[in-house]
Amino acid sequence: MAEQGVASVWRRIKAIYTIQGNMCKTCGSYYFPPRPVCPECRRKGKLELYTFKGLGTIYSYTVVRQAPEDFKRQMPYVIAQVELDEGTRLTAQIVNVDIENVEIGMRVRACFRKIKEFGQGGIIAYGYKFEPTMKVTGHKEKSSPKQKEP
Amino acid sequence: MVGIVGFGVYVPRYRIKTSDIAELWGEDGEKIGPGLGVFEKSVPGPDEDVATISVEAARNAIKMAKIDPLDIGAVYVGSESHPYAVKPTGTIVAEAVGCSYNMTCADFEFACKAGTAAMQAAMGLVASKMIKIGLAIGSDTAQGRPGDALEYSAAAGGAAYLIGQKNPLATIEETVSFTTDTPDFWRREGEDFPSHGARFTGEPAYFRHVGEGAKLLFAKTKTTVDDYDYFVFHMPNGKFPVAVGKQIGVPKEKLEDSLVVRQIGNTYSGSAMIGLARILDIAKPGSKIFMVAYGSGAGSDAFSITVEDAILESRGMVPTVDDYIQRKTYVNYATYAKYRRKIKALG
């Protein structure tokens, strides 16, 4: 069973590592996962690959308390519909948060996590999950120890 | 001159107090923290490993450096807990940060100094103009056998450094290494947990190699302790770097700012590199930094670094070391055991 998942994971690596979808140059709609044709413009559509910025808000969510075998270690965990700033929505796990603090409208950013392991000897699938946006403080300026000396 | 054009760190959110670990094993919880100089350590989430930590750190570094990832010509990831025994972590990182396919990539392994060895390799490629920018990462999700002394300090975290020549935030003037065959700490193929030579890890291993590495660097750069504003040593615990600092004659205040080990534990390949990042987060342009990383087995990599003016513009763009240190949630030993796969029945 070790070879399980190889092709299906490999085919989606670009899309799930970096949230790469596409954007229609004709109507300005964004799609994830990438679509072969723009459902709005049909043959007039002009699709181009687009890497999403990875920022969005929680559109809706649920708490998983009965998980499949592979996810038992993570129970309970949050699965949400995340509305990306570009306009499209996707389903993802929300991590780095206590479940009681999750709310609709919460700002989230994409992070890189392990999604699934195909058994102990199989491949590991990585990809996006989302976490609450992190504050960036920057350190306060501090004089170096040498300069403190008289 | 070759230097650091961007850097980023990542420390998982979970922490366990060393006093909680001590109490489980019937030790005195009050004494263990001050004794080791480690009060809490970071614990990776169940879906975090060296690949995910490396990607997060690398993304921070690229954002700070404002470079095009397509300009990265080499990706080296140093760790002793690569998720695969065979299959590089570096390819996962390169794909996730959007590197070109026209680059070289490899995983490094030298206990806790694999990341600085990766930095040296990247410096060579940049200096010889074989590549424009090299990405060197030190990252680990260190394991300690339950009940072993290592369990109090073995932590998770990583740091990524972009090595280049254009507009560096800090220049690396010199680097030297001191390497011998010293079996102080090891993990055999297929073993879940590392073994160590207990007291042997001190004098003939850490203190000898860090001390000799420092001596070599002072000699090569014709400098003394007084020429440097900050010192960073590998931090297997809170005691060793302070003791080696004393041996070399480093004033306490020049070492204090780098001692991240007290709050996050020993992040192995990430240890000295996160300590350095914390200094780069606060140091003024013109400050000089002396760093010695140590890897069991054994060797040390010493670096002499000068902070440049460009560092001021890089601040406030990505989370700092302290931002990650302060973002924490405590877990108890049971949760820690579940997350770290110490409960074997769960698979």
Coordinates of C-alpha atoms in Angstrom, one line a residue:
Chain A
M1 CA 0.0 0.0 0.0
A2 CA 3.0 2.2 0.2
E3 CA 2.6 3.5 -3.3
Q4 CA -0.9 4.7 -2.5
G5 CA -1.6 8.4 -3.2
V6 CA 1.6 9.1 -5.1
A7 CA 0.0 10.2 -8.4
S8 CA -3.0 12.0 -6.9
V9 CA -0.8 14.0 -4.5
W10 CA 1.9 14.8 -7.1
R11 CA -0.6 16.1 -9.6
R12 CA -1.9 18.6 -7.0
I13 CA 1.3 19.7 -5.4
K14 CA 1.5 23.1 -7.0
A15 CA -2.2 23.8 -6.2
I16 CA -2.2 22.6 -2.6
Y17 CA 1.3 23.8 -1.6
T18 CA 0.9 27.4 -2.7
I19 CA -2.9 27.7 -3.3
Q20 CA -2.5 28.1 -7.0
G21 CA -5.8 28.4 -8.9
N22 CA -6.7 30.5 -11.9
M23 CA -8.2 33.8 -12.8
C24 CA -10.3 34.7 -15.9
K25 CA -8.9 37.8 -17.6
T26 CA -12.3 38.4 -19.3
C27 CA -14.5 38.6 -16.3
G28 CA -12.0 38.9 -13.4
S29 CA -13.3 35.8 -11.5
Y30 CA -10.9 33.7 -9.5
Y31 CA -11.1 29.9 -9.2
F32 CA -9.7 27.4 -6.8
P33 CA -9.0 24.6 -7.5
P34 CA -8.0 25.7 -11.0
R35 CA -10.7 25.1 -13.7
P36 CA -10.3 24.1 -17.3
V37 CA -12.8 26.7 -18.5
C38 CA -14.4 29.8 -17.0
P39 CA -18.0 28.9 -16.3
E40 CA -19.1 32.5 -16.7
C41 CA -17.4 33.4 -20.0
R42 CA -17.2 29.9 -21.6
R43 CA -15.3 30.1 -24.9
K44 CA -14.7 33.9 -24.4
G45 CA -12.9 33.2 -21.1
K46 CA -9.2 33.6 -20.8
L47 CA -7.9 31.7 -17.8
E48 CA -4.4 32.4 -16.3
L49 CA -2.7 30.6 -13.4
Y50 CA -2.9 32.6 -10.3
T51 CA -1.3 32.1 -6.8
F52 CA -3.6 33.3 -4.1
K53 CA -2.3 35.7 -1.4
G54 CA -3.5 33.2 1.2
L55 CA -5.5 35.8 3.3
G56 CA -9.2 35.5 3.9
T57 CA -12.0 35.3 6.4
I58 CA -14.0 32.4 7.9
Y59 CA -17.3 32.2 6.0
S60 CA -18.6 29.3 8.0
Y61 CA -17.1 26.4 10.1
T62 CA -17.8 23.3 12.0
V63 CA -16.0 21.4 14.8
V64 CA -15.1 17.8 14.0
R65 CA -15.4 15.6 17.1
Q66 CA -15.8 12.2 15.3
A67 CA -12.8 12.0 13.0
P68 CA -11.5 9.4 10.5
E69 CA -8.7 7.2 11.9
D70 CA -5.9 9.4 10.4
F71 CA -7.1 12.5 12.1
K72 CA -7.9 11.1 15.6
R73 CA -4.7 12.7 17.0
Q74 CA -6.0 16.1 16.1
M75 CA -9.5 15.8 17.6
P76 CA -11.4 18.1 18.1
Y77 CA -10.5 20.3 15.2
V78 CA -12.1 23.0 13.0
I79 CA -13.0 22.7 9.4
A80 CA -14.0 25.9 7.7
Q81 CA -15.1 27.5 4.5
V82 CA -12.6 30.3 4.0
E83 CA -13.5 33.2 1.8
L84 CA -10.2 34.3 0.2
D85 CA -9.7 38.1 -0.3
E86 CA -9.8 37.5 -4.0
G87 CA -13.4 36.3 -3.7
T88 CA -13.3 32.5 -4.1
R89 CA -14.0 30.1 -1.2
L90 CA -12.3 26.9 -0.2
T91 CA -12.6 24.3 2.5
A92 CA -9.7 24.0 5.0
Q93 CA -8.7 23.0 8.5
I94 CA -8.2 25.9 10.9
V95 CA -5.1 25.3 13.2
N96 CA -3.2 27.3 15.9
V97 CA -6.5 28.3 17.5
D98 CA -8.6 27.1 20.4
I99 CA -11.9 25.9 19.1
E100 CA -14.0 28.2 21.4
N101 CA -12.2 31.2 19.8
V102 CA -13.2 30.4 16.2
E103 CA -15.9 32.7 14.8
I104 CA -17.4 33.6 11.5
G105 CA -15.7 36.6 10.0
M106 CA -12.3 35.8 11.7
R107 CA -9.3 36.8 9.7
V108 CA -7.1 33.9 8.7
R109 CA -3.9 33.3 6.7
A110 CA -2.7 30.2 4.9
C111 CA -0.1 28.1 6.6
F112 CA 1.8 25.0 5.5
R113 CA 0.9 21.8 7.2
K114 CA 0.9 18.0 6.9
I115 CA -2.4 17.0 5.6
K116 CA -2.2 13.2 5.6
E117 CA 0.2 10.3 5.8
F118 CA -0.4 7.2 3.7
G119 CA 0.5 4.8 6.5
Q120 CA 3.9 4.6 8.3
G121 CA 5.8 3.8 5.1
G122 CA 3.8 5.8 2.6
I123 CA 4.2 9.3 1.3
I124 CA 3.3 12.4 3.3
A125 CA 0.9 14.8 1.7
Y126 CA 1.5 18.5 2.6
G127 CA -0.7 21.5 1.8
Y128 CA -2.6 24.5 3.1
K129 CA -4.4 24.9 6.3
F130 CA -5.4 28.3 7.8
E131 CA -4.5 29.9 11.1
P132 CA -5.5 33.2 12.7
T133 CA -3.4 36.1 11.3
M134 CA -0.4 36.7 13.5
K135 CA 0.5 40.0 15.0
V136 CA 3.9 41.3 13.8
T137 CA 5.3 43.6 16.5
G138 CA 8.9 44.0 15.6
H139 CA 11.2 44.4 18.5
K140 CA 11.7 47.7 20.3
E141 CA 15.0 49.4 19.5
K142 CA 17.6 48.5 22.1
S143 CA 21.1 49.8 22.5
S144 CA 23.7 47.1 22.2
P145 CA 25.4 46.0 25.5
K146 CA 28.8 47.5 24.4
Q147 CA 27.3 50.9 23.9
K148 CA 25.8 50.8 27.4
E149 CA 29.2 50.6 28.9
P150 CA 30.7 54.0 29.9
Chain B
M1 CA 30.6 40.8 0.6
V2 CA 28.5 37.7 1.3
G3 CA 25.8 38.2 3.9
I4 CA 22.3 37.6 5.1
V5 CA 19.7 39.2 2.8
G6 CA 16.7 37.9 4.8
F7 CA 15.9 35.6 7.6
G8 CA 12.8 34.1 9.1
V9 CA 12.0 31.8 12.0
Y10 CA 9.1 29.6 13.1
V11 CA 8.4 28.1 16.5
P12 CA 5.3 25.9 17.0
R13 CA 2.6 27.2 19.2
Y14 CA 2.5 24.5 21.9
R15 CA 4.6 24.5 25.0
I16 CA 5.1 22.1 27.9
K17 CA 6.6 23.2 31.2
T18 CA 9.7 21.3 32.2
S19 CA 8.3 21.1 35.7
D20 CA 5.3 19.1 34.3
I21 CA 7.7 16.6 32.6
A22 CA 9.7 16.3 35.9
E23 CA 6.7 15.6 38.0
L24 CA 5.5 12.8 35.7
W25 CA 8.9 11.0 36.2
G26 CA 8.9 11.7 40.0
E27 CA 11.6 14.4 39.8
D28 CA 11.5 17.7 41.6
G29 CA 9.6 20.0 39.3
E30 CA 10.7 23.1 41.1
K31 CA 14.4 22.4 40.7
I32 CA 14.5 21.2 37.1
G33 CA 13.8 24.5 35.3
P34 CA 16.5 26.6 37.1
G35 CA 18.8 23.6 37.2
L36 CA 18.8 23.1 33.4
G37 CA 18.1 26.7 32.5
V38 CA 15.1 25.4 30.5
F39 CA 11.6 26.4 31.8
E40 CA 9.4 25.4 29.0
K41 CA 9.9 23.8 25.5
S42 CA 8.1 24.1 22.2
V43 CA 6.0 21.1 21.1
P44 CA 5.1 20.7 17.4
G45 CA 1.4 20.2 16.6
P46 CA 0.3 16.7 15.3
D47 CA 0.5 18.1 11.7
E48 CA 3.8 19.8 12.0
D49 CA 7.2 18.4 11.0
V50 CA 10.6 19.6 9.7
A51 CA 9.1 20.3 6.2
T52 CA 6.3 22.5 7.5
I53 CA 8.5 24.4 10.0
S54 CA 11.1 24.9 7.3
V55 CA 8.5 26.3 4.8
E56 CA 7.0 28.7 7.4
A57 CA 10.5 30.0 8.3
A58 CA 11.5 30.2 4.6
R59 CA 8.4 32.1 3.7
N60 CA 9.1 34.6 6.4
A61 CA 12.7 35.0 5.1
I62 CA 11.6 35.6 1.5
K63 CA 9.0 38.1 2.6
M64 CA 11.5 40.0 4.6
A65 CA 14.2 40.0 1.9
K66 CA 11.6 41.1 -0.8
I67 CA 13.3 38.9 -3.3
D68 CA 11.9 36.8 -6.1
P69 CA 12.0 33.2 -5.1
L70 CA 13.0 32.4 -8.7
D71 CA 16.4 34.0 -7.8
I72 CA 17.2 31.3 -5.3
G73 CA 19.8 29.0 -6.7
A74 CA 20.2 26.5 -3.8
V75 CA 18.0 25.2 -1.1
Y76 CA 19.6 23.3 1.7
V77 CA 17.7 22.1 4.8
G78 CA 19.7 21.0 7.8
S79 CA 18.0 18.7 10.3
E80 CA 18.2 15.5 12.3
S81 CA 14.5 14.9 12.1
H82 CA 13.8 15.0 8.3
P83 CA 10.3 13.5 7.8
Y84 CA 11.7 11.0 5.2
A85 CA 14.9 8.9 5.7
V86 CA 15.1 8.9 1.9
K87 CA 13.5 11.8 -0.1
P88 CA 14.7 15.3 0.5
T89 CA 12.9 17.9 2.7
G90 CA 14.4 20.6 0.5
T91 CA 12.3 19.8 -2.6
I92 CA 9.1 20.2 -0.5
V93 CA 10.4 23.6 0.7
A94 CA 11.5 24.7 -2.7
E95 CA 8.1 23.9 -4.3
A96 CA 6.2 25.5 -1.4
V97 CA 8.1 28.8 -1.5
G98 CA 7.9 29.0 -5.3
C99 CA 11.5 28.4 -6.3
S100 CA 12.6 27.8 -9.9
Y101 CA 13.2 24.1 -11.0
N102 CA 16.6 25.3 -12.2
M103 CA 18.3 25.1 -8.8
T104 CA 20.3 22.7 -6.6
C105 CA 18.9 21.2 -3.5
A106 CA 20.0 18.8 -0.7
D107 CA 19.3 17.9 2.9
F108 CA 22.1 18.3 5.4
E109 CA 22.7 16.3 8.6
F110 CA 25.2 17.1 11.3
A111 CA 23.2 16.8 14.6
C112 CA 22.5 20.4 15.8
K113 CA 24.8 22.2 13.4
A114 CA 23.3 21.0 10.1
G115 CA 21.7 24.4 9.5
T116 CA 24.9 26.4 9.9
A117 CA 26.7 23.8 7.7
A118 CA 24.0 24.6 5.1
M119 CA 24.8 28.3 5.5
Q120 CA 28.5 27.8 4.9
A121 CA 27.7 25.8 1.7
A122 CA 25.4 28.5 0.5
M123 CA 28.1 31.2 1.3
G124 CA 30.6 29.3 -0.9
L125 CA 28.2 29.1 -3.9
V126 CA 27.3 32.8 -3.6
A127 CA 30.9 33.9 -3.1
S128 CA 32.0 31.9 -6.2
K129 CA 29.0 33.4 -8.1
M130 CA 27.6 30.0 -9.0
I131 CA 24.3 31.2 -7.6
K132 CA 22.7 34.5 -6.8
I133 CA 20.9 33.6 -3.5
G134 CA 21.1 30.5 -1.4
L135 CA 18.4 29.4 1.1
A136 CA 19.9 27.7 4.2
I137 CA 17.5 26.3 6.8
G138 CA 18.1 24.7 10.2
S139 CA 15.0 23.1 11.5
D140 CA 14.1 20.2 13.9
T141 CA 11.3 18.4 15.7
A142 CA 13.7 16.9 18.2
Q143 CA 12.8 13.7 20.0
G144 CA 13.8 12.7 23.5
R145 CA 13.2 9.2 25.0
P146 CA 10.4 9.4 27.6
G147 CA 12.1 9.8 31.0
D148 CA 15.5 10.6 29.5
A149 CA 17.2 13.9 30.4
L150 CA 16.9 14.9 26.8
E151 CA 13.1 15.0 27.2
Y152 CA 13.3 18.3 29.2
S153 CA 14.9 20.2 26.3
A154 CA 14.2 18.4 22.9
A155 CA 12.0 21.0 21.2
A156 CA 10.8 22.1 17.8
G157 CA 11.5 25.1 15.7
G158 CA 13.5 26.4 12.7
A159 CA 15.2 29.3 11.1
A160 CA 15.8 30.1 7.4
Y161 CA 18.6 32.4 6.1
L162 CA 18.8 33.8 2.6
I163 CA 22.5 34.2 1.7
G164 CA 23.3 36.6 -1.0
Q165 CA 25.5 39.6 -1.9
K166 CA 23.1 42.3 -2.9
N167 CA 22.0 44.7 -0.1
P168 CA 22.7 42.4 2.9
L169 CA 21.0 43.1 6.2
A170 CA 24.2 41.7 7.9
T171 CA 27.5 40.7 6.4
I172 CA 29.3 37.5 7.3
E173 CA 33.0 38.4 7.4
E174 CA 34.4 35.1 8.3
T175 CA 33.4 31.5 9.1
V176 CA 35.5 28.7 10.5
S177 CA 34.8 25.1 11.7
F178 CA 36.4 22.7 14.1
T179 CA 35.5 19.1 13.5
T180 CA 36.6 15.8 15.1
D181 CA 35.1 12.3 15.4
T182 CA 33.5 12.4 18.9
P183 CA 30.6 10.0 19.6
D184 CA 28.7 12.1 22.2
F185 CA 25.2 11.8 20.8
W186 CA 23.8 9.6 18.0
R187 CA 20.7 7.9 16.6
R188 CA 21.1 4.7 14.7
E189 CA 19.0 4.0 11.6
G190 CA 15.5 2.8 12.5
E191 CA 15.7 3.9 16.1
D192 CA 13.0 6.2 17.3
F193 CA 15.1 8.1 19.9
P194 CA 18.7 9.2 20.1
S195 CA 21.2 8.0 22.6
H196 CA 23.9 10.1 24.3
G197 CA 27.0 9.7 26.3
A198 CA 25.5 11.5 29.4
R199 CA 28.3 13.5 31.0
F200 CA 30.5 12.9 28.0
T201 CA 28.4 15.4 26.1
G202 CA 30.0 18.2 28.1
E203 CA 33.8 18.5 28.3
P204 CA 35.2 16.5 25.4
A205 CA 32.2 17.3 23.1
Y206 CA 30.3 20.7 23.5
F207 CA 32.9 22.7 25.5
R208 CA 35.9 21.5 23.5
H209 CA 34.4 22.1 20.1
V210 CA 32.7 25.4 20.9
G211 CA 35.8 26.6 22.7
E212 CA 38.2 25.6 19.8
G213 CA 35.8 27.0 17.2
A214 CA 35.7 30.3 19.0
K215 CA 39.5 30.3 19.4
L216 CA 40.0 29.7 15.6
L217 CA 37.6 32.5 14.7
F218 CA 39.2 35.0 17.1
A219 CA 42.6 34.0 15.6
K220 CA 41.5 34.2 12.0
T221 CA 39.7 37.6 12.4
K222 CA 42.4 38.9 14.8
T223 CA 39.6 40.0 17.2
T224 CA 38.9 39.6 20.9
V225 CA 35.7 39.3 23.0
D226 CA 35.7 43.2 23.3
D227 CA 35.2 43.6 19.5
Y228 CA 31.8 42.0 19.6
D229 CA 28.5 43.3 20.9
Y230 CA 26.6 40.0 21.0
F231 CA 27.5 36.3 21.4
V232 CA 25.4 33.3 20.3
F233 CA 26.2 29.8 21.2
H234 CA 24.4 26.5 20.5
M235 CA 21.9 26.0 23.3
P236 CA 21.5 22.3 24.3
N237 CA 20.2 23.7 27.6
G238 CA 20.4 27.0 29.4
K239 CA 23.6 26.0 31.3
F240 CA 26.1 25.1 28.6
P241 CA 26.1 28.4 26.6
V242 CA 26.5 30.4 29.8
A243 CA 29.3 28.1 31.0
V244 CA 31.2 28.3 27.7
G245 CA 30.7 32.1 27.6
K246 CA 32.3 32.2 31.0
Q247 CA 35.3 30.1 29.8
I248 CA 35.8 32.4 26.8
G249 CA 35.3 35.5 29.0
V250 CA 32.1 36.8 27.5
P251 CA 30.3 39.4 29.7
K252 CA 26.8 38.1 30.7
E253 CA 25.0 40.9 29.1
K254 CA 26.5 40.2 25.7
L255 CA 25.1 36.6 25.8
E256 CA 21.7 37.2 27.5
D257 CA 19.7 38.3 24.5
S258 CA 20.4 35.1 22.5
L259 CA 19.3 32.6 25.2
V260 CA 16.0 31.6 23.6
V261 CA 16.5 28.1 25.1
R262 CA 14.9 29.1 28.4
Q263 CA 11.5 29.6 26.8
I264 CA 11.5 27.2 23.9
G265 CA 14.0 24.5 24.7
N266 CA 16.7 23.1 22.4
T267 CA 15.5 23.4 18.8
Y268 CA 18.6 21.4 17.6
S269 CA 19.5 22.6 14.1
G270 CA 17.4 25.6 14.7
S271 CA 19.0 26.5 18.1
A272 CA 21.9 28.8 17.4
M273 CA 20.2 30.1 14.2
I274 CA 17.1 31.2 16.2
G275 CA 19.4 32.7 18.8
L276 CA 21.1 34.7 16.0
A277 CA 17.7 35.7 14.6
R278 CA 16.7 37.1 17.9
I279 CA 19.9 39.3 17.9
L280 CA 19.2 40.4 14.4
D281 CA 15.7 41.4 15.5
I282 CA 17.2 43.9 18.0
A283 CA 20.7 44.8 17.1
K284 CA 21.6 48.2 15.8
P285 CA 23.5 48.7 12.5
G286 CA 27.2 48.4 13.1
S287 CA 26.8 45.8 15.9
K288 CA 29.1 42.8 15.7
I289 CA 27.9 39.3 16.4
F290 CA 29.9 36.2 17.3
M291 CA 28.1 32.9 16.8
V292 CA 29.3 29.4 17.4
A293 CA 26.9 26.5 16.5
Y294 CA 27.7 23.0 17.7
G295 CA 26.7 19.7 16.3
S296 CA 27.3 16.4 18.1
G297 CA 29.5 13.9 16.5
A298 CA 31.2 16.5 16.6
G299 CA 31.9 19.9 15.3
S300 CA 31.4 23.6 15.5
D301 CA 30.8 26.3 13.0
A302 CA 31.8 29.8 14.0
F303 CA 30.7 33.0 12.3
S304 CA 31.6 36.7 12.6
I305 CA 28.7 38.9 11.5
T306 CA 28.3 42.6 11.2
V307 CA 24.8 44.2 11.2
E308 CA 24.2 46.6 8.3
D309 CA 22.0 49.7 7.9
A310 CA 19.6 47.8 5.6
I311 CA 18.4 45.8 8.7
L312 CA 16.3 48.8 9.9
E313 CA 14.0 48.6 6.8
S314 CA 13.5 44.9 7.2
R315 CA 11.9 45.1 10.6
G316 CA 8.2 44.8 11.3
M317 CA 7.5 42.8 8.1
V318 CA 7.4 39.3 9.5
P319 CA 6.9 37.9 13.0
T320 CA 10.0 38.2 15.2
V321 CA 11.5 35.5 17.4
D322 CA 9.7 37.1 20.4
D323 CA 6.4 37.1 18.6
Y324 CA 6.7 33.4 18.2
I325 CA 7.9 32.9 21.7
Q326 CA 5.0 34.8 23.1
R327 CA 2.4 33.0 21.0
K328 CA 1.9 29.9 23.1
T329 CA -0.6 27.5 24.5
Y330 CA 0.4 25.1 27.2
V331 CA -0.2 21.4 26.9
N332 CA 0.0 18.8 29.5
Y333 CA 2.1 15.6 29.3
A334 CA -0.8 13.5 28.0
T335 CA -1.4 15.9 25.0
Y336 CA 2.3 16.2 24.4
A337 CA 2.6 12.4 24.3
K338 CA -0.3 12.2 21.9
Y339 CA 1.1 14.9 19.6
R340 CA 4.6 13.5 19.7
R341 CA 3.5 9.9 18.9
K342 CA 4.7 8.6 22.2
I343 CA 1.4 6.7 22.3
K344 CA 2.3 3.9 19.9
A345 CA -1.2 2.3 19.8
L346 CA -2.4 5.4 17.9
G347 CA 0.0 4.7 15.0

